[in-house]
Amino acid sequence: MPSELSLTRGIVASEVFTRDGSLPLQLVTLENGRGTRVTLCDLGASLYSIHTRDRYGHSDNILLTYADPQHWLENHWYLGVTAGRVANRIGDARFTLGNETYLLPVNDGKNHLHGGPQGLHTKRWQVVQSESSARFQSVTFRCVSEDGEGGYPGNLDIELTYCLDEDDALTLEYRALTDADTPVVLTNHCYWNLAGADGILEHELEIHANQLLRLDEQLIPTGELFNVAGTPVDFRKRKKIGRDIDWWPGGYDNFWVVDETAEKTLKPIASLVHPASGRSVRVVSSEAGVQFYSGNFLDGSRNRDSGSPIHKYAGLCLETHGFPDAPNHQNFPSVILKKGEEYRQTTIYQFSAE
């Protein structure tokens, strides 16, 4: 990490150099007594890798991680990044706030995705705090998105704390302040593969949601919700991901509504299990729902750290956040952060192996 930063004893810092000679990636690793290791990256305050043990005691990286550090600089698949200022899509790359319409960079068809090409995933976040005790290790990243950056109003000051505890839970706590009203939707875009290899079609998923947002052909919400009961998107009971994946052309990329009121209380969101290894991750969050993306656009043009190509369905995302495209739908819970108020978001990943 930068020379002026003194990390708490027990938390490991390292550097990874890229082929183009640009500023190296700064990594920080948290580790607990169970052998779980979480490596974080300053670029995008990213989840770089997570190593956990399977039921036999073998440790694997359960995230997709690029083999070539150069690809982290490009990262058009958003591996592990903090997505924002507004994660997910904004239809027609515009929204109206008050009496003003804001035009955003277009980077997904005619729409705006994950904060645009200069989103939070492209920023070098600074480590501002670290802690280590017998119960946990934590690191806090900070960045400031300036007024007008990415087309958004207001200066946005963001902190993100990663905390790994001895119960094998990884907690992400987001906080943000603004000096002008502005939409804020933050999430992490890591790709899970609990097998540590191959794909995710044999994984089993449960989502604690009765409703799904209806989408148009560009994956923009229409404003309607529908009941998942008896449909291929019904994950209320755990099922194999590959069973109904052809329901939507290309795979899943949809938002499941867990709490229509969007009340900021911790609630079970989803559980992902890989039966062969025994690994599982349970997701708990303060957010309204989860975008389950099955890695449909991964095309094999990049390799993961194991050396194998990152192909379609090599990993999946469980992105916890508020309703997508909310600024353009009055019937959706608001995602506007007002001046003088604080944005808070908490997501917990609970690891286990049985």
Short mmCIF file of C-alpha atoms in Angstrom, two decimals:
data_model
loop_
_atom_site.label_atom_id
_atom_site.label_comp_id
_atom_site.label_asym_id
_atom_site.label_seq_id
_atom_site.Cartn_x
_atom_site.Cartn_y
_atom_site.Cartn_z
CA MET A 1 0.00 0.00 0.00
CA PRO A 2 1.13 3.65 -0.22
CA SER A 3 4.10 4.39 2.01
CA GLU A 4 2.14 6.81 4.24
CA LEU A 5 -0.29 4.03 5.21
CA SER A 6 0.46 1.83 8.20
CA LEU A 7 -1.69 -1.28 8.18
CA THR A 8 -2.60 -2.97 11.43
CA ARG A 9 -0.28 -5.83 12.32
CA GLY A 10 -1.52 -9.13 10.88
CA ILE A 11 -3.07 -7.58 7.77
CA VAL A 12 -0.87 -8.20 4.73
CA ALA A 13 -0.21 -5.68 1.96
CA SER A 14 1.28 -6.52 -1.44
CA GLU A 15 1.59 -5.19 -4.99
CA VAL A 16 0.82 -6.66 -8.40
CA PHE A 17 2.46 -5.14 -11.47
CA THR A 18 0.79 -4.80 -14.86
CA ARG A 19 2.38 -5.19 -18.28
CA ASP A 20 1.88 -1.57 -19.33
CA GLY A 21 3.98 -0.22 -16.45
CA SER A 22 1.14 1.77 -14.92
CA LEU A 23 0.64 2.18 -11.18
CA PRO A 24 0.69 -1.32 -9.64
CA LEU A 25 -2.40 -2.82 -8.08
CA GLN A 26 -2.32 -2.46 -4.31
CA LEU A 27 -3.63 -5.55 -2.51
CA VAL A 28 -4.65 -6.12 1.11
CA THR A 29 -5.30 -9.59 2.53
CA LEU A 30 -7.48 -10.43 5.53
CA GLU A 31 -7.28 -13.91 7.08
CA ASN A 32 -9.02 -15.71 9.92
CA GLY A 33 -8.21 -18.78 11.99
CA ARG A 34 -10.32 -21.01 9.75
CA GLY A 35 -7.93 -20.46 6.85
CA THR A 36 -10.26 -18.16 4.92
CA ARG A 37 -8.32 -15.47 3.03
CA VAL A 38 -9.93 -12.41 1.47
CA THR A 39 -7.75 -10.31 -0.82
CA LEU A 40 -8.89 -6.80 -1.72
CA CYS A 41 -7.66 -4.40 -4.39
CA ASP A 42 -7.48 -0.60 -4.34
CA LEU A 43 -8.73 -0.37 -7.94
CA GLY A 44 -12.49 -0.24 -7.53
CA ALA A 45 -12.17 -1.28 -3.86
CA SER A 46 -12.52 -4.74 -5.36
CA LEU A 47 -12.87 -8.25 -4.02
CA TYR A 48 -9.78 -9.68 -5.74
CA SER A 49 -10.03 -13.26 -4.43
CA ILE A 50 -11.53 -15.32 -1.61
CA HIS A 51 -9.95 -18.62 -0.60
CA THR A 52 -12.05 -20.99 1.53
CA ARG A 53 -11.76 -24.67 2.43
CA ASP A 54 -14.09 -27.36 1.12
CA ARG A 55 -15.45 -30.27 3.18
CA TYR A 56 -12.14 -32.10 2.70
CA GLY A 57 -10.02 -29.17 3.91
CA HIS A 58 -8.79 -28.20 0.43
CA SER A 59 -8.55 -24.45 -0.20
CA ASP A 60 -9.64 -22.84 -3.49
CA ASN A 61 -10.34 -19.36 -4.80
CA ILE A 62 -14.14 -19.20 -4.95
CA LEU A 63 -14.20 -15.98 -7.02
CA LEU A 64 -13.29 -15.40 -10.65
CA THR A 65 -9.90 -13.66 -10.69
CA TYR A 66 -8.00 -12.63 -13.82
CA ALA A 67 -4.74 -14.49 -14.43
CA ASP A 68 -3.22 -11.42 -16.12
CA PRO A 69 -3.14 -8.34 -13.84
CA GLN A 70 -3.39 -6.15 -16.95
CA HIS A 71 -6.99 -7.27 -17.37
CA TRP A 72 -7.89 -5.69 -14.01
CA LEU A 73 -7.15 -2.31 -15.57
CA GLU A 74 -9.62 -3.01 -18.40
CA ASN A 75 -12.08 -5.24 -16.47
CA HIS A 76 -15.03 -4.90 -18.84
CA TRP A 77 -16.67 -7.80 -16.95
CA TYR A 78 -16.55 -5.84 -13.66
CA LEU A 79 -14.93 -8.73 -11.76
CA GLY A 80 -15.10 -8.02 -8.04
CA VAL A 81 -15.58 -4.26 -8.32
CA THR A 82 -17.60 -1.76 -6.35
CA ALA A 83 -20.26 -0.75 -8.89
CA GLY A 84 -21.67 2.79 -8.81
CA ARG A 85 -22.51 5.57 -8.44
CA VAL A 86 -25.64 3.74 -9.55
CA ALA A 87 -25.20 0.01 -10.02
CA ASN A 88 -27.20 -1.84 -12.68
CA ARG A 89 -28.88 -0.09 -15.61
CA ILE A 90 -30.45 3.33 -16.09
CA GLY A 91 -32.75 3.31 -19.10
CA ASP A 92 -31.89 5.66 -21.98
CA ALA A 93 -28.93 6.87 -19.88
CA ARG A 94 -30.92 9.69 -18.32
CA PHE A 95 -32.97 10.58 -15.28
CA THR A 96 -34.82 13.61 -13.94
CA LEU A 97 -34.27 14.96 -10.45
CA GLY A 98 -36.26 18.00 -9.40
CA ASN A 99 -36.61 20.13 -12.50
CA GLU A 100 -33.38 19.00 -14.15
CA THR A 101 -32.70 16.11 -16.50
CA TYR A 102 -29.27 14.51 -16.23
CA LEU A 103 -27.67 12.85 -19.26
CA LEU A 104 -25.29 10.00 -18.47
CA PRO A 105 -22.61 8.24 -20.52
CA VAL A 106 -23.99 5.44 -22.69
CA ASN A 107 -22.15 2.13 -22.26
CA ASP A 108 -24.78 -0.62 -22.60
CA GLY A 109 -26.70 -0.35 -25.86
CA LYS A 110 -28.49 2.98 -25.41
CA ASN A 111 -28.41 2.68 -21.63
CA HIS A 112 -26.09 3.47 -18.70
CA LEU A 113 -24.57 0.56 -16.77
CA HIS A 114 -22.78 0.47 -13.38
CA GLY A 115 -21.98 4.17 -13.27
CA GLY A 116 -20.65 4.34 -16.82
CA PRO A 117 -17.14 3.99 -18.24
CA GLN A 118 -15.68 6.22 -15.49
CA GLY A 119 -17.65 4.63 -12.65
CA LEU A 120 -16.38 3.84 -9.17
CA HIS A 121 -14.83 0.63 -10.50
CA THR A 122 -12.18 2.71 -12.33
CA LYS A 123 -11.10 4.74 -9.30
CA ARG A 124 -8.13 4.08 -7.03
CA TRP A 125 -9.61 3.95 -3.55
CA GLN A 126 -7.47 4.82 -0.52
CA VAL A 127 -7.19 2.65 2.57
CA VAL A 128 -8.02 4.97 5.48
CA GLN A 129 -8.33 2.52 8.37
CA SER A 130 -7.51 -1.05 9.35
CA GLU A 131 -8.21 -3.10 12.47
CA SER A 132 -7.18 -6.53 13.69
CA SER A 133 -8.23 -8.39 16.82
CA ALA A 134 -8.79 -11.94 18.03
CA ARG A 135 -12.32 -11.73 16.58
CA PHE A 136 -11.90 -10.01 13.20
CA GLN A 137 -9.77 -8.16 10.67
CA SER A 138 -11.08 -5.17 8.72
CA VAL A 139 -10.01 -2.58 6.16
CA THR A 140 -11.83 0.61 5.16
CA PHE A 141 -11.49 2.13 1.68
CA ARG A 142 -12.51 5.68 0.75
CA CYS A 143 -13.03 7.59 -2.47
CA VAL A 144 -14.63 10.87 -3.51
CA SER A 145 -16.66 11.12 -6.71
CA GLU A 146 -16.71 14.77 -7.72
CA ASP A 147 -19.74 16.78 -8.77
CA GLY A 148 -20.56 16.03 -12.41
CA GLU A 149 -18.42 12.89 -12.54
CA GLY A 150 -20.18 10.30 -14.67
CA GLY A 151 -22.97 12.83 -15.22
CA TYR A 152 -24.18 12.74 -11.60
CA PRO A 153 -24.84 15.80 -9.42
CA GLY A 154 -23.07 16.44 -6.13
CA ASN A 155 -19.77 15.51 -4.55
CA LEU A 156 -20.14 11.99 -3.16
CA ASP A 157 -17.84 10.88 -0.32
CA ILE A 158 -17.88 7.07 0.03
CA GLU A 159 -16.38 4.66 2.55
CA LEU A 160 -16.48 0.88 2.26
CA THR A 161 -15.41 -1.41 5.10
CA TYR A 162 -14.61 -5.09 4.58
CA CYS A 163 -14.61 -7.14 7.79
CA LEU A 164 -13.70 -10.85 8.00
CA ASP A 165 -14.53 -12.47 11.34
CA GLU A 166 -13.74 -15.74 13.08
CA ASP A 167 -17.25 -17.06 12.37
CA ASP A 168 -16.33 -17.06 8.65
CA ALA A 169 -18.54 -14.09 7.76
CA LEU A 170 -17.39 -11.32 5.42
CA THR A 171 -19.29 -8.08 6.00
CA LEU A 172 -19.36 -5.18 3.54
CA GLU A 173 -20.52 -1.86 5.01
CA TYR A 174 -21.02 1.08 2.66
CA ARG A 175 -21.47 4.69 3.82
CA ALA A 176 -21.81 7.80 1.68
CA LEU A 177 -22.48 11.53 2.08
CA THR A 178 -23.33 14.09 -0.58
CA ASP A 179 -23.55 17.88 -0.78
CA ALA A 180 -26.41 17.75 -3.31
CA ASP A 181 -29.34 15.39 -3.86
CA THR A 182 -28.19 12.51 -6.06
CA PRO A 183 -29.05 8.86 -6.80
CA VAL A 184 -26.83 6.30 -5.06
CA VAL A 185 -26.93 2.52 -5.55
CA LEU A 186 -23.77 0.68 -4.51
CA THR A 187 -22.98 -3.03 -4.70
CA ASN A 188 -20.18 -5.51 -5.26
CA HIS A 189 -19.93 -7.30 -8.61
CA CYS A 190 -17.86 -10.35 -7.67
CA TYR A 191 -18.42 -13.61 -9.56
CA TRP A 192 -18.86 -16.69 -7.38
CA ASN A 193 -17.70 -20.16 -8.33
CA LEU A 194 -17.70 -22.32 -5.23
CA ALA A 195 -16.16 -25.24 -7.12
CA GLY A 196 -12.98 -23.27 -7.71
CA ALA A 197 -13.09 -24.53 -11.32
CA ASP A 198 -15.43 -25.41 -14.19
CA GLY A 199 -18.77 -23.57 -14.25
CA ILE A 200 -21.78 -22.81 -12.08
CA LEU A 201 -24.56 -24.84 -13.70
CA GLU A 202 -24.23 -27.58 -11.04
CA HIS A 203 -24.43 -25.04 -8.21
CA GLU A 204 -27.72 -24.82 -6.35
CA LEU A 205 -29.35 -21.49 -5.54
CA GLU A 206 -32.10 -20.31 -3.24
CA ILE A 207 -33.46 -16.73 -3.41
CA HIS A 208 -35.85 -15.52 -0.71
CA ALA A 209 -38.09 -13.58 -3.08
CA ASN A 210 -41.69 -13.90 -4.22
CA GLN A 211 -41.43 -11.28 -6.96
CA LEU A 212 -39.30 -10.40 -9.96
CA LEU A 213 -39.05 -7.16 -11.91
CA ARG A 214 -40.42 -7.46 -15.43
CA LEU A 215 -37.83 -6.38 -18.01
CA ASP A 216 -37.96 -5.20 -21.60
CA GLU A 217 -35.71 -6.62 -24.33
CA GLN A 218 -32.86 -4.32 -23.22
CA LEU A 219 -33.06 -5.58 -19.62
CA ILE A 220 -34.62 -2.32 -18.40
CA PRO A 221 -37.46 -2.63 -15.86
CA THR A 222 -40.92 -1.90 -17.24
CA GLY A 223 -42.12 -0.84 -13.80
CA GLU A 224 -44.11 -4.03 -13.24
CA LEU A 225 -43.48 -6.85 -10.77
CA PHE A 226 -44.70 -10.40 -11.22
CA ASN A 227 -45.03 -13.38 -8.91
CA VAL A 228 -42.39 -16.06 -9.43
CA ALA A 229 -44.55 -18.97 -8.19
CA GLY A 230 -44.52 -21.88 -10.63
CA THR A 231 -42.17 -20.14 -13.10
CA PRO A 232 -38.55 -20.89 -14.10
CA VAL A 233 -37.45 -17.92 -11.95
CA ASP A 234 -38.88 -19.43 -8.78
CA PHE A 235 -35.86 -20.01 -6.53
CA ARG A 236 -37.76 -20.01 -3.24
CA LYS A 237 -36.73 -23.64 -2.92
CA ARG A 238 -33.11 -24.42 -3.68
CA LYS A 239 -32.60 -25.72 -7.19
CA LYS A 240 -29.82 -26.39 -9.67
CA ILE A 241 -28.94 -23.27 -11.65
CA GLY A 242 -28.68 -25.14 -14.95
CA ARG A 243 -32.19 -26.58 -14.71
CA ASP A 244 -34.11 -23.61 -16.15
CA ILE A 245 -31.32 -21.34 -17.34
CA ASP A 246 -32.63 -21.25 -20.92
CA TRP A 247 -35.82 -19.52 -19.72
CA TRP A 248 -34.31 -16.17 -20.73
CA PRO A 249 -32.15 -16.09 -23.88
CA GLY A 250 -28.53 -16.29 -22.75
CA GLY A 251 -29.21 -16.93 -19.07
CA TYR A 252 -30.28 -15.08 -15.95
CA ASP A 253 -29.78 -11.32 -15.55
CA ASN A 254 -32.77 -10.32 -13.44
CA PHE A 255 -33.69 -8.54 -10.21
CA TRP A 256 -35.50 -10.52 -7.51
CA VAL A 257 -37.46 -8.34 -5.07
CA VAL A 258 -36.98 -9.58 -1.51
CA ASP A 259 -38.53 -6.56 0.23
CA GLU A 260 -40.86 -4.33 -1.79
CA THR A 261 -40.76 -1.65 0.92
CA ALA A 262 -36.94 -1.47 0.68
CA GLU A 263 -36.71 -1.06 4.46
CA LYS A 264 -33.03 -0.93 5.46
CA THR A 265 -33.02 -3.91 7.81
CA LEU A 266 -30.87 -7.02 7.51
CA LYS A 267 -32.73 -9.90 5.87
CA PRO A 268 -31.86 -13.24 4.22
CA ILE A 269 -31.38 -12.72 0.49
CA ALA A 270 -29.96 -15.89 -1.05
CA SER A 271 -27.99 -19.08 -0.46
CA LEU A 272 -25.57 -20.62 -2.95
CA VAL A 273 -24.37 -24.22 -2.56
CA HIS A 274 -21.91 -26.40 -4.46
CA PRO A 275 -22.89 -29.95 -3.42
CA ALA A 276 -19.72 -31.67 -4.65
CA SER A 277 -17.35 -29.56 -2.53
CA GLY A 278 -19.77 -28.87 0.30
CA ARG A 279 -19.09 -25.15 0.09
CA SER A 280 -21.87 -22.64 0.55
CA VAL A 281 -22.29 -18.89 0.89
CA ARG A 282 -25.34 -17.35 2.52
CA VAL A 283 -26.14 -13.75 1.60
CA VAL A 284 -27.77 -11.39 4.10
CA SER A 285 -28.33 -7.73 3.25
CA SER A 286 -30.10 -4.51 4.10
CA GLU A 287 -31.08 -4.09 0.45
CA ALA A 288 -34.41 -4.50 -1.37
CA GLY A 289 -33.32 -7.39 -3.54
CA VAL A 290 -30.66 -9.06 -5.62
CA GLN A 291 -29.58 -9.05 -9.25
CA PHE A 292 -28.70 -12.64 -10.12
CA TYR A 293 -26.45 -12.62 -13.19
CA SER A 294 -25.26 -15.99 -14.47
CA GLY A 295 -22.18 -14.77 -16.36
CA ASN A 296 -23.92 -14.74 -19.74
CA PHE A 297 -21.45 -12.41 -21.46
CA LEU A 298 -18.24 -14.10 -20.32
CA ASP A 299 -16.71 -15.23 -23.60
CA GLY A 300 -13.48 -17.08 -22.83
CA SER A 301 -11.24 -14.24 -24.03
CA ARG A 302 -9.61 -13.93 -20.60
CA ASN A 303 -8.19 -16.62 -18.31
CA ARG A 304 -8.79 -16.99 -14.59
CA ASP A 305 -5.98 -17.44 -12.09
CA SER A 306 -6.21 -21.24 -12.42
CA GLY A 307 -5.32 -20.89 -16.12
CA SER A 308 -8.69 -21.91 -17.54
CA PRO A 309 -10.71 -19.55 -19.79
CA ILE A 310 -13.42 -17.46 -18.18
CA HIS A 311 -16.23 -18.78 -20.32
CA LYS A 312 -19.98 -18.30 -20.27
CA TYR A 313 -21.45 -19.47 -16.94
CA ALA A 314 -17.98 -19.68 -15.36
CA GLY A 315 -19.21 -17.60 -12.43
CA LEU A 316 -22.31 -15.85 -11.15
CA CYS A 317 -23.07 -12.55 -9.46
CA LEU A 318 -25.46 -11.93 -6.58
CA GLU A 319 -25.61 -8.13 -6.54
CA THR A 320 -27.54 -6.79 -3.55
CA HIS A 321 -28.91 -3.29 -4.06
CA GLY A 322 -31.99 -1.11 -4.50
CA PHE A 323 -34.40 -1.29 -7.42
CA PRO A 324 -32.62 -0.85 -10.79
CA ASP A 325 -33.58 2.18 -12.89
CA ALA A 326 -35.40 3.53 -9.82
CA PRO A 327 -34.91 7.24 -10.73
CA ASN A 328 -37.14 6.62 -13.77
CA HIS A 329 -39.97 4.83 -11.91
CA GLN A 330 -42.04 6.75 -9.39
CA ASN A 331 -43.57 3.50 -8.08
CA PHE A 332 -40.14 2.13 -7.11
CA PRO A 333 -38.61 2.89 -3.68
CA SER A 334 -36.44 5.99 -4.01
CA VAL A 335 -32.67 5.68 -4.33
CA ILE A 336 -32.08 9.44 -3.99
CA LEU A 337 -29.58 10.36 -1.30
CA LYS A 338 -30.45 13.81 0.00
CA LYS A 339 -27.98 16.43 1.10
CA GLY A 340 -27.30 16.06 4.80
CA GLU A 341 -28.41 12.42 4.95
CA GLU A 342 -26.18 9.33 5.04
CA TYR A 343 -26.36 6.39 2.66
CA ARG A 344 -25.80 3.05 4.37
CA GLN A 345 -25.74 -0.43 2.91
CA THR A 346 -24.70 -3.68 4.57
CA THR A 347 -24.18 -7.05 2.91
CA ILE A 348 -22.87 -10.16 4.68
CA TYR A 349 -21.44 -13.28 3.03
CA GLN A 350 -21.49 -16.24 5.43
CA PHE A 351 -19.18 -19.07 4.33
CA SER A 352 -19.42 -22.72 5.33
CA ALA A 353 -18.46 -26.21 4.17
CA GLU A 354 -20.40 -29.34 5.09
#
